Amino acid sequence: MTTLRRYLPILDWGRTYDKNAFSNDMIAAVIVTIMLIPQSLAYALLAGLPPEAGIYASIAPIILYAIFGTSRALAVGPVAVVSLLTASAIGQVAEQGTAGYAVAALTLAFLSGGFLLLLGVFRLGFLANFLSHPVIAGFITASGILIATSQLKHVLGVSADGHTLPQMLASIGSQLDQINWITVGIGITATVFLFWVRKNLKPLLKRTGLSPLMSDILTKAGPVAAVVATTVAVWALDLSNKGVKIVGDVPQSLPPLTMPSMSPDLISTLLVPAILISIIGFVESISVAQTLAAKRRQRIDPDQELIGLGAANLGAAFTGGFPVTGGFSRSVVNFDAGAETPAAGAYTAMGLAIAALFLTPLVYFLPTATLAATIIVAVLSLVDLSILKKTWGYSKADFAAVAATILLTLVLGVEVGVASGVIISLFLHLYHTSRPHVAEVGLVPGTQHFRNILRHDVKTDSTLVTLRVDQSLFFVNARFLEDLIQNRVTDGCDIKNVVLMFSAVNEVDYSALESLEAINLRLKDLGVGLHLSEVKGPVMDRLKRSHFLDELNGRVFLSQFEAWRNLTNSRNIENAAE
């Protein structure tokens, strides 16, 4: 039963579900549903799909995540960055507006879901840790700029294309003589209104005496108000016949049963983009889920989250959707609205199903400029150029990684950007681990403690060098230590003994063992003793299984102070004791 509850968290929280939780979940569901209707339509537009695909992608996936996910507040569905990645990936294999384009979107969701599911089943969630957070922040910032730029064509009422910032700006620039000024008026008005709602409406409503809950609901309904007002304006003034582009017919139906393509050519083309979408989606989702869970002292299982998100994407693939993940803004709204369990997501799905059945005719005259404004306002909150300043002041290597990710994403596109982000993250990891921190230490007077000679006033001996190795030794960094000792101990120097202080070394792999053997032979040829101190039990057990300790031309000391007493002259010992 425990194993079943692990894979079906609903069996865990469902046992304690009560009327109070139902009430809180329903209130949260109403707020999120109001927010999600225009968002779903907008993100489908961003992905290059019919507007109903956004609603379809927000029904079955939410229900499946509620069954398999572990977060009590995560709201799953279409998100801006994943929608942009979807458009970029399937735009290379099919033309927008064709049946092949929709099938490619289903296939992408299927591949993404399958990949996430496999990672979860084999408990490989730790792989996401290899993506550095500054690099991810840089990628999301660049994506936000690209998304906002891509929506300018809808605000201006022109036909433009391109997947990179230079392409988009050049395409929009070439179409400036075709701007529809009525569309511009609608787009700018909606954008300004939505920015005002986000920053000023809630405090204003509270000052009028409305309860915090009602103020929150009305604030989240801001996009709905923009949708209603602009739709009515287009209908009443017959603006669709004056060049204003509208959503048009949206089918009145529940999500259909769909099948992704099993074409080997299509799958091979979309496999890498699907993996990249999965990684970015999972990192964004798990970051939000863990942040919100920490506020309520709840626990998130990353491996089970992979299964939950995998099931959600498979659900999207078979119900007319496209890749989904946990969204930051709607998850925060869900949390703030009081959602206590994943059931809030299931109730949201029910609300969206009702909207799909009965409300879609009402959006016939909805201008695409309004949906574009919704996207622009949502994604500009993702843009955080301050990450450049922060990383510059803290780590030049991280700054270079963030700057490169942003630049490559803007200039070469999101797929190159996310791929470069993964590569740069791995490169940073390998770079840092290949250069372990090794400090030469000396004795702190009057104590038995040893500290870095460059940072502290410590006692040293010209005949003794003690190097504290602050990282495990393995194939990536073993040669670094070998070179360091070779440069430190040269022919004709006064050094008679070298001690490697292993207090921070948790593992020595075979490549590192060979380096230690090489160090031992070189020092032996120079007449210098090689010693170890403070070696941890598991490391010592492994060293004992080799011939290294038998061939060591020095000793293994229990403590560094013991090594100091045995390897320095009596004058230093007396001074150290003072």
Coordinates of C-alpha atoms in Angstrom, one line a residue, residues 2-3 6-7 70 115-129 282 299-307:
T2 CA 2.9 2.3 0.8
T3 CA 4.3 1.8 -2.7
R6 CA 4.0 6.7 -3.6
Y7 CA 2.9 6.5 -7.2
T70 CA 2.8 15.7 -5.1
F115 CA 10.6 11.2 -21.4
L116 CA 9.4 12.7 -18.1
L117 CA 7.7 9.5 -17.2
L118 CA 10.9 7.5 -17.8
L119 CA 13.0 9.9 -15.7
G120 CA 10.5 9.6 -12.9
V121 CA 10.2 5.8 -13.0
F122 CA 14.0 5.4 -12.9
R123 CA 14.3 8.2 -10.2
L124 CA 16.5 10.5 -12.3
G125 CA 15.1 13.8 -11.1
F126 CA 18.5 14.7 -9.8
L127 CA 19.6 15.3 -13.4
A128 CA 17.8 18.6 -13.4
N129 CA 20.4 19.8 -10.7
F282 CA 10.5 20.4 -15.1
R299 CA 7.3 18.0 1.0
I300 CA 7.8 17.6 -2.8
D301 CA 9.1 14.4 -4.3
P302 CA 11.0 15.4 -7.5
D303 CA 10.8 11.9 -9.0
Q304 CA 7.1 11.7 -8.5
E305 CA 6.8 15.2 -9.9
L306 CA 8.4 13.8 -13.1
I307 CA 5.7 11.1 -13.2

